[in-house]
Coordinates of C-alpha atoms in Angstrom, one line a residue:
M1 CA 145.0 123.8 138.2
N2 CA 144.8 122.7 141.8
R3 CA 144.6 125.7 144.1
Y4 CA 147.5 124.5 146.2
F5 CA 149.8 124.8 143.2
S6 CA 148.5 128.1 142.0
A7 CA 150.7 131.2 141.6
F8 CA 149.9 132.0 145.2
W9 CA 151.8 129.0 146.4
F10 CA 154.3 128.8 143.6
R11 CA 156.4 131.9 144.3
P12 CA 157.0 131.3 148.1
L13 CA 157.7 127.6 147.5
L14 CA 160.1 128.4 144.7
A15 CA 161.9 130.9 146.9
I16 CA 162.1 128.4 149.8
S17 CA 163.4 125.7 147.4
F18 CA 166.0 128.0 146.0
I19 CA 167.2 129.0 149.5
T20 CA 167.3 125.4 150.6
L21 CA 169.3 124.3 147.6
L22 CA 171.7 127.2 148.2
L23 CA 172.2 126.3 151.8
A24 CA 172.7 122.6 151.0
V25 CA 175.1 123.0 148.0
G26 CA 176.6 126.5 148.6
P27 CA 179.2 125.6 151.3
E28 CA 180.6 122.7 149.2
L29 CA 180.9 124.9 146.1
L30 CA 182.9 127.4 148.2
G31 CA 185.3 124.7 149.4
V32 CA 184.0 124.4 153.0
K33 CA 181.9 121.8 154.8
S34 CA 178.4 122.7 156.0
A35 CA 178.0 122.2 159.8
Y36 CA 174.4 123.2 160.4
L37 CA 173.3 122.9 164.0
T38 CA 169.9 121.6 165.2
T39 CA 168.8 125.1 166.1
D40 CA 170.0 126.3 162.6
K41 CA 167.7 123.8 160.9
L42 CA 164.8 124.8 163.2
I43 CA 165.4 128.4 162.4
F44 CA 165.2 127.6 158.6
V45 CA 162.0 125.7 159.1
L46 CA 160.6 128.7 161.0
F47 CA 161.7 131.0 158.2
A48 CA 159.9 128.8 155.6
G49 CA 156.8 128.8 157.7
I50 CA 156.8 132.6 158.0
V51 CA 157.2 132.9 154.2
L52 CA 154.2 130.6 153.6
L53 CA 152.1 132.3 156.3
V54 CA 152.8 135.8 154.9
S55 CA 151.8 134.6 151.4
Y56 CA 148.6 133.0 152.7
I57 CA 147.6 136.1 154.7
H58 CA 148.4 138.3 151.7
Q59 CA 145.7 136.5 149.6
K60 CA 143.0 136.6 152.3
K61 CA 141.4 140.1 152.7
H62 CA 139.8 139.3 156.1
L63 CA 143.3 138.3 157.5
L64 CA 145.1 141.1 155.8
E65 CA 143.0 143.9 157.1
P66 CA 144.0 143.6 160.8
W67 CA 147.7 143.6 159.7
R68 CA 147.0 146.7 157.7
Q69 CA 145.8 148.3 161.0
V70 CA 149.0 147.2 162.6
F71 CA 151.2 148.8 160.0
R72 CA 149.2 152.0 159.9
Q73 CA 150.8 152.8 163.3
R74 CA 154.1 154.5 163.2
R75 CA 155.5 152.6 166.2
A76 CA 154.8 149.3 164.4
M77 CA 156.7 150.4 161.2
I78 CA 159.6 151.7 163.2
S79 CA 159.8 148.5 165.3
L80 CA 159.5 146.4 162.2
V81 CA 162.7 147.8 160.7
V82 CA 164.6 147.1 163.9
L83 CA 163.2 143.6 164.3
V84 CA 164.0 142.7 160.7
T85 CA 167.6 143.9 161.2
Y86 CA 168.0 141.7 164.2
A87 CA 166.4 138.8 162.4
S88 CA 168.7 139.2 159.5
I89 CA 171.7 139.2 161.8
G90 CA 170.4 136.0 163.4
M91 CA 169.9 134.3 160.1
L92 CA 173.5 135.2 159.0
D93 CA 174.7 133.7 162.2
S94 CA 172.8 130.5 161.7
I95 CA 174.6 129.4 158.5
H96 CA 177.5 127.4 159.9
F97 CA 180.4 125.7 158.2
R98 CA 183.8 124.3 158.8
T99 CA 186.9 125.5 156.9
P100 CA 189.4 123.0 155.5
L101 CA 192.8 122.6 157.2
P102 CA 195.7 123.9 155.1
D103 CA 198.0 120.9 155.6
S104 CA 195.5 118.2 154.6
G105 CA 195.5 116.8 151.0
H106 CA 192.8 116.7 148.4
D107 CA 192.3 113.0 148.7
N108 CA 191.8 113.1 152.5
Q109 CA 190.5 116.5 153.2
Q110 CA 190.4 117.4 156.9
Y111 CA 188.3 120.2 158.3
S112 CA 188.7 122.4 161.3
V113 CA 186.8 121.5 164.5
E114 CA 185.7 125.1 164.8
S115 CA 182.3 126.0 163.3
L116 CA 182.1 129.5 161.8
S117 CA 179.1 131.3 160.5
V118 CA 178.6 133.8 157.7
L119 CA 178.4 136.5 160.3
D120 CA 181.8 135.4 161.7
V121 CA 183.2 135.9 158.2
M122 CA 181.6 139.4 157.9
L123 CA 183.0 140.4 161.3
D124 CA 186.3 138.6 160.9
R125 CA 188.3 141.8 161.8
L126 CA 186.4 142.2 165.1
R127 CA 186.7 138.4 165.8
S128 CA 190.4 138.2 165.1
Q129 CA 191.7 141.5 166.6
E130 CA 192.2 140.4 170.2
E131 CA 194.1 142.3 172.8
K132 CA 195.8 141.1 175.9
T133 CA 193.1 141.9 178.4
Y134 CA 190.6 144.7 179.3
S135 CA 190.6 148.0 177.4
A136 CA 188.0 150.8 177.6
P137 CA 185.8 151.9 174.6
F138 CA 187.8 153.8 172.0
A139 CA 191.0 153.4 174.1
A140 CA 194.5 153.2 172.8
Y141 CA 196.0 151.7 176.0
L142 CA 195.2 148.7 178.2
Y143 CA 193.0 149.4 181.2
S144 CA 195.5 148.3 183.8
K145 CA 199.2 149.1 184.3
E146 CA 202.0 146.6 183.6
T147 CA 205.7 146.6 184.4
I148 CA 207.5 147.8 181.3
T149 CA 211.3 147.0 180.8
H150 CA 213.0 149.8 178.9
A151 CA 216.1 149.5 176.6
D152 CA 218.4 150.6 179.4
G153 CA 217.2 147.9 181.7
S154 CA 215.1 150.2 183.9
Q155 CA 211.5 149.3 184.7
S156 CA 208.4 151.4 185.2
R157 CA 204.6 150.9 185.7
E158 CA 202.8 152.1 182.6
Y159 CA 199.7 151.5 180.5
P160 CA 200.8 149.5 177.4
R161 CA 199.6 150.4 174.0
L162 CA 197.0 148.2 172.4
V163 CA 198.0 145.9 169.6
Y164 CA 195.0 147.0 167.4
G165 CA 193.0 149.7 169.0
G166 CA 194.3 153.1 168.0
R167 CA 197.5 151.7 166.6
H168 CA 197.5 154.2 163.7
L169 CA 197.8 157.1 166.1
A170 CA 201.2 158.6 166.7
D171 CA 200.1 160.4 169.8
P172 CA 196.7 159.1 171.1
A173 CA 196.4 161.8 173.7
R174 CA 196.5 164.5 171.1
D175 CA 195.1 162.8 168.0
R176 CA 192.4 160.4 169.2
A177 CA 189.4 162.9 169.7
G178 CA 189.9 164.4 166.2
D179 CA 190.3 161.0 164.6
I180 CA 187.1 159.7 166.2
L181 CA 185.2 162.7 165.1
R182 CA 186.5 162.5 161.4
T183 CA 185.8 158.8 161.2
S184 CA 182.3 159.3 162.7
L185 CA 181.5 162.0 160.2
I186 CA 182.6 159.7 157.3
G187 CA 180.4 157.0 158.7
I188 CA 177.4 159.3 159.1
V189 CA 177.7 160.5 155.5
L190 CA 178.3 157.1 154.1
G191 CA 175.4 155.7 156.2
A192 CA 173.0 158.4 155.0
V193 CA 173.9 157.7 151.4
I194 CA 173.4 153.9 151.8
G195 CA 170.2 154.5 153.8
K196 CA 168.8 156.8 151.1
L197 CA 169.7 154.3 148.3
L198 CA 167.8 151.6 150.3
C199 CA 164.8 153.9 150.6
L200 CA 164.8 154.6 146.9
L201 CA 165.0 150.9 146.1
L202 CA 162.1 150.3 148.5
A203 CA 160.1 153.2 147.0
W204 CA 160.6 151.8 143.5
R205 CA 159.3 148.5 144.7
I206 CA 156.2 150.1 146.3
A207 CA 155.6 152.2 143.2
R208 CA 155.8 149.2 140.9
A209 CA 153.3 147.3 143.1
S210 CA 150.9 150.2 143.3
Q211 CA 151.4 151.2 139.6
Q212 CA 152.6 154.8 140.4
K213 CA 155.5 156.9 139.3
V214 CA 158.5 156.6 141.6
M215 CA 159.1 160.3 142.1
A216 CA 155.5 161.1 142.7
L217 CA 155.3 158.4 145.3
W218 CA 158.6 159.6 146.8
W219 CA 157.2 163.1 147.5
Q220 CA 154.0 161.6 148.8
I221 CA 156.0 159.6 151.3
W222 CA 158.1 162.5 152.5
K223 CA 155.0 164.7 152.9
G224 CA 153.3 161.9 154.9
Q225 CA 150.4 161.6 152.5
T226 CA 150.4 157.8 152.2
E227 CA 148.1 155.3 153.8
L228 CA 150.9 153.5 155.6
P229 CA 153.5 155.6 157.5
W230 CA 156.3 154.9 155.0
R231 CA 158.1 158.1 156.0
S232 CA 158.6 156.8 159.5
L233 CA 160.0 153.5 158.1
F234 CA 162.4 155.4 155.7
L235 CA 163.7 157.7 158.5
T236 CA 164.3 154.7 160.8
L237 CA 166.1 152.9 158.0
I238 CA 168.3 155.9 157.3
L239 CA 169.1 156.3 161.1
L240 CA 169.8 152.6 161.5
S241 CA 172.0 152.7 158.4
I242 CA 174.0 155.6 159.9
A243 CA 174.4 153.9 163.2
I244 CA 175.6 150.6 161.6
T245 CA 177.9 152.3 159.2
S246 CA 179.4 154.6 161.8
A247 CA 180.1 151.6 164.1
W248 CA 181.6 149.7 161.2
M249 CA 183.9 152.6 160.3
L250 CA 185.0 153.2 163.9
S251 CA 185.6 149.4 164.5
K252 CA 188.3 149.5 161.9
Y253 CA 190.5 151.6 164.2
Y254 CA 189.1 151.2 167.7
H255 CA 187.3 148.8 170.0
V256 CA 184.0 150.6 170.1
F257 CA 182.7 148.8 173.2
G258 CA 186.2 148.0 174.5
T259 CA 187.5 144.4 175.2
D260 CA 186.8 141.8 177.9
K261 CA 189.0 140.0 180.3
V262 CA 190.6 137.8 177.5
G263 CA 190.9 140.7 175.1
K264 CA 187.9 139.9 172.8
D265 CA 186.0 142.7 171.2
V266 CA 182.8 143.4 173.2
L267 CA 181.0 144.8 170.1
Y268 CA 181.6 141.4 168.4
L269 CA 180.3 139.5 171.4
S270 CA 177.2 141.8 171.7
I271 CA 176.3 141.2 168.0
K272 CA 176.9 137.4 168.3
S273 CA 174.6 137.3 171.2
I274 CA 171.7 138.3 169.0
R275 CA 171.2 134.8 167.6
T276 CA 171.0 133.3 171.1
G277 CA 168.3 135.8 172.1
L278 CA 166.3 135.2 169.0
V279 CA 166.6 131.4 169.3
I280 CA 165.3 131.5 172.9
G281 CA 162.5 133.8 172.0
T282 CA 161.2 132.0 168.8
L283 CA 161.9 128.3 169.3
T284 CA 160.5 128.4 172.9
T285 CA 157.3 129.9 171.6
L286 CA 157.0 127.2 168.9
I287 CA 157.4 124.5 171.5
M288 CA 154.9 126.2 173.9
L289 CA 152.1 126.7 171.3
P290 CA 151.0 123.1 170.7
F291 CA 150.6 122.4 174.4
A292 CA 148.8 125.7 175.1
I293 CA 146.5 125.6 172.1
L294 CA 145.6 121.9 172.2
L295 CA 145.0 121.6 175.9
G296 CA 143.4 125.0 176.3
I297 CA 140.8 124.4 173.6
L298 CA 140.1 120.8 174.7
A299 CA 139.5 121.9 178.3
G300 CA 137.2 124.7 177.3
Y301 CA 135.2 122.7 174.8
Y302 CA 134.8 119.3 176.4
R303 CA 134.6 120.5 180.0
G304 CA 133.9 117.7 182.6
W305 CA 136.7 115.3 183.4
V306 CA 138.9 116.5 180.5
D307 CA 138.8 120.0 181.9
D308 CA 139.5 118.7 185.4
V309 CA 142.6 116.8 184.3
I310 CA 144.0 119.7 182.3
Q311 CA 143.4 122.1 185.1
Y312 CA 145.1 119.8 187.5
L313 CA 148.0 119.5 185.1
Y314 CA 148.7 123.2 184.6
T315 CA 148.0 124.1 188.2
T316 CA 150.5 121.5 189.4
L317 CA 153.1 122.6 186.8
S318 CA 152.6 126.3 187.8
S319 CA 153.1 125.5 191.5
I320 CA 156.6 124.1 190.8
P321 CA 159.4 126.8 190.7
G322 CA 160.4 127.1 187.0
V323 CA 164.1 127.6 187.9
L324 CA 164.2 124.2 189.7
L325 CA 162.8 122.4 186.6
I326 CA 165.2 124.3 184.3
A327 CA 168.2 123.5 186.5
A328 CA 167.3 119.8 186.7
A329 CA 166.9 119.6 182.9
I330 CA 170.1 121.4 182.2
L331 CA 172.0 119.2 184.7
S332 CA 170.6 116.1 183.1
I333 CA 171.6 117.3 179.6
Q334 CA 175.1 118.1 181.0
V335 CA 175.4 114.5 182.3
Y336 CA 174.3 113.1 179.0
I337 CA 176.8 115.2 177.1
S338 CA 179.6 114.1 179.5
T339 CA 178.8 110.4 179.2
H340 CA 178.4 110.5 175.4
P341 CA 181.2 112.6 174.0
E342 CA 181.4 110.5 170.8
L343 CA 178.0 111.9 169.6
F344 CA 179.4 115.5 169.3
T345 CA 182.0 116.4 166.7
T346 CA 182.6 119.9 168.0
G347 CA 182.1 121.9 171.2
T348 CA 179.6 124.1 169.3
Q349 CA 177.3 121.1 168.9
R350 CA 177.5 120.3 172.6
A351 CA 176.6 123.9 173.4
D352 CA 173.8 123.9 170.8
L353 CA 172.2 120.9 172.5
R354 CA 172.1 122.7 175.8
L355 CA 170.6 125.7 174.1
L356 CA 167.9 123.5 172.5
A357 CA 167.3 121.8 175.9
L358 CA 166.8 125.2 177.5
C359 CA 164.2 126.2 174.8
V360 CA 162.4 122.9 175.3
I361 CA 162.2 123.2 179.1
L362 CA 161.2 126.9 178.9
G363 CA 158.4 125.9 176.4
I364 CA 157.2 123.2 178.7
T365 CA 157.0 125.4 181.7
S366 CA 155.6 128.6 180.1
W367 CA 152.5 127.3 178.3
T368 CA 150.2 127.5 181.3
G369 CA 149.3 131.1 181.0
L370 CA 148.1 131.0 177.4
C371 CA 146.3 127.7 178.1
R372 CA 144.2 129.4 180.8
L373 CA 143.3 132.2 178.4
L374 CA 142.3 129.8 175.6
R375 CA 140.3 127.7 178.0
A376 CA 138.3 130.7 179.2
E377 CA 137.7 131.9 175.6
T378 CA 136.6 128.5 174.4
L379 CA 134.1 128.2 177.3
K380 CA 132.5 131.3 175.9
L381 CA 132.7 130.3 172.3
R382 CA 131.1 126.9 172.7
E383 CA 127.8 128.5 173.9
L384 CA 127.5 130.7 170.8
D385 CA 124.6 130.0 168.4
Y386 CA 126.7 128.9 165.4
I387 CA 128.6 126.3 167.3
Q388 CA 125.4 125.0 169.0
A389 CA 123.9 124.8 165.5
A390 CA 126.9 122.8 164.2
T391 CA 126.7 120.4 167.1
A392 CA 122.9 119.9 166.6
L393 CA 123.5 119.2 162.9
G394 CA 125.9 116.4 163.8
V395 CA 129.2 118.0 162.8
K396 CA 132.1 116.2 164.4
N397 CA 133.8 117.8 167.4
F398 CA 137.2 118.0 165.8
V399 CA 135.8 119.7 162.8
I400 CA 134.1 122.3 165.0
L401 CA 137.3 122.8 166.9
G402 CA 139.3 123.3 163.8
R403 CA 136.8 125.3 161.7
H404 CA 135.0 127.4 164.3
V405 CA 136.9 127.5 167.6
L406 CA 140.5 127.7 166.6
P407 CA 140.2 130.6 164.1
N408 CA 138.3 132.6 166.8
V409 CA 141.0 132.2 169.4
M410 CA 144.0 132.9 167.2
H411 CA 143.9 136.6 168.0
I412 CA 144.7 135.7 171.6
V413 CA 147.5 133.3 170.5
L414 CA 149.1 136.0 168.3
I415 CA 149.0 138.6 171.0
M416 CA 150.5 136.4 173.6
V417 CA 153.2 135.1 171.3
V418 CA 154.4 138.6 170.5
L419 CA 154.1 139.6 174.2
D420 CA 156.0 136.5 175.4
F421 CA 158.9 137.0 173.0
S422 CA 160.5 139.8 174.9
A423 CA 159.9 138.1 178.2
L424 CA 161.8 135.0 176.9
V425 CA 164.7 137.1 175.7
L426 CA 165.0 138.6 179.2
A427 CA 164.6 135.2 180.7
E428 CA 167.8 133.9 179.0
A429 CA 169.8 136.7 180.5
V430 CA 168.4 136.0 184.0
L431 CA 168.9 132.2 183.8
S432 CA 172.5 132.6 182.4
Y433 CA 173.2 135.1 185.2
V434 CA 172.3 132.5 187.9
G435 CA 174.2 129.7 186.1
V436 CA 171.3 127.6 184.7
G437 CA 171.1 129.1 181.2
V438 CA 173.0 128.5 178.1
D439 CA 176.4 126.8 178.0
P440 CA 179.3 129.1 179.2
S441 CA 180.9 128.8 175.8
T442 CA 177.8 130.1 174.1
I443 CA 178.0 133.8 173.4
S444 CA 174.9 135.4 174.9
W445 CA 173.8 138.6 176.7
G446 CA 173.3 136.6 179.9
N447 CA 176.8 135.2 179.9
M448 CA 178.2 138.7 179.2
I449 CA 176.3 140.1 182.2
N450 CA 177.3 137.2 184.3
G451 CA 181.0 137.8 183.3
A452 CA 180.7 141.5 184.1
R453 CA 179.1 140.9 187.5
L454 CA 182.4 140.5 189.4
E455 CA 184.2 143.2 187.4
L456 CA 181.8 145.9 188.6
A457 CA 183.4 145.5 192.1
R458 CA 187.0 146.0 191.0
E459 CA 188.9 149.3 190.9
P460 CA 188.9 150.7 188.3
M461 CA 185.4 149.4 187.4
V462 CA 184.9 147.5 184.2
W463 CA 181.5 148.6 183.1
W464 CA 181.4 148.4 179.3
S465 CA 180.5 144.7 178.9
L466 CA 177.3 145.2 181.0
V467 CA 176.4 148.4 179.1
A468 CA 177.0 146.8 175.7
A469 CA 174.8 143.8 176.6
F470 CA 172.1 146.1 178.0
V471 CA 172.1 148.4 174.9
L472 CA 171.7 145.6 172.4
M473 CA 169.1 143.8 174.5
F474 CA 167.2 147.0 175.1
A475 CA 167.3 147.7 171.3
L476 CA 165.6 144.3 170.7
V477 CA 163.1 144.2 173.6
L478 CA 161.7 147.7 173.3
P479 CA 160.7 147.3 169.6
A480 CA 159.3 143.9 170.3
N481 CA 157.1 145.4 173.1
L482 CA 156.0 148.3 170.9
F483 CA 155.2 145.9 168.1
S484 CA 153.2 143.7 170.4
D485 CA 151.2 146.7 171.6
A486 CA 150.4 147.5 168.0
V487 CA 149.3 143.9 167.4
R488 CA 147.2 143.9 170.5
D489 CA 145.5 147.1 169.5
A490 CA 144.6 145.7 166.0
F491 CA 143.6 142.2 166.9
D492 CA 141.9 142.5 170.3
P493 CA 138.1 142.7 169.6
R494 CA 137.4 144.8 172.7
L495 CA 139.9 147.4 171.7
R496 CA 138.5 147.4 168.1
E497 CA 134.9 147.9 169.4
S498 CA 136.1 150.8 171.7
R499 CA 137.7 152.5 168.7

């Protein structure tokens, strides 16, 4: 059988086909209409590419060994759990659909203009439980006083009770602390049980792959006697499960991170912002790579006038302030959207186009650094004996570039991709803060920080939107940086030689 249709390719292709069929047919079977955005489709393509790439690496020992070195490090395994959790949330938030309107008939079914995601359905309670305005974390009252008219006609200035937060408490001042403690303990116990069950399921899968007994492997893991630091991964999984379950239990009765100016739950906004950060970090990288790899290798290999033109191109591009290019592109997209409203069915589609435009312009303006590195590495590689021998034997230049040069610069590409991811996530926050980022209707950490900017100057200060955005962003950027350090240590030839 042809090697491309061997069992190595069959399983991932079968999994991708099944997921594609489920995404295409699933919404209609559930009575809703699929409403996939452009960025949703790109995320699915990226996911399929990652599945195929992992399957390919798994079959190649020389490619698998550096990744084994990555995952032998505890920080890499811990970071992997956190990053997979964020990626899972982003995938759930990328499956969009529109619900049918209740008053429309079967023959002429009409659908809502609002696009929801699977994550919205899972967090429906947080999404729908809106208060009147600001409320502090775990509060039972609004954050500002209002004039209350009593039954006898008298008026007083008081803090009104929240509609949802702490509504089950008869006396919040007396009962709230104990209720939060009891609910947290229940969440901790339930999270520990769920986390341990997940660890047992993963241990069973590892034991089956390595042909070991589950309990024997379980004790080896908890004693730290395995090649890979599974114990660190299991402990992180349990702690993450406890944190998620505790937040879930508390969110039934309280607004864990409070509410914003229009009464929306800040925890819900923080979780919804994850997809925006991941889209900026991943799609921008995919747009940047073709420019950086192609131009960097061509400049280093051909030298001469090709090198001069490419150097002039990225030097000129680097001299232009990136914020000006981004602002010009975003304003152009905004004008296009305003003059062609018939092309967009929902406001979500308009906001998604602006998000995609931001990814494109960030990709176009951020490829210069990687291009310089690849040019310098290619200049060194082209002088090596095996490439000189291939040239002397008459091997075509593009064959040499694809077979000898490109594989030997991929460690630089991989390191820079992982390093740039966290920088791009932070770039979205900065750009949205200055007003040239994502659409104001798009939920993102940058828009949350921008909205909280003016509230920090009021009295009393509204601080929780800023803190919530910072905590969720920090919990993504820190593992991404730690994972990138582990990748650099495993793939950088100079570091390998020093070890």
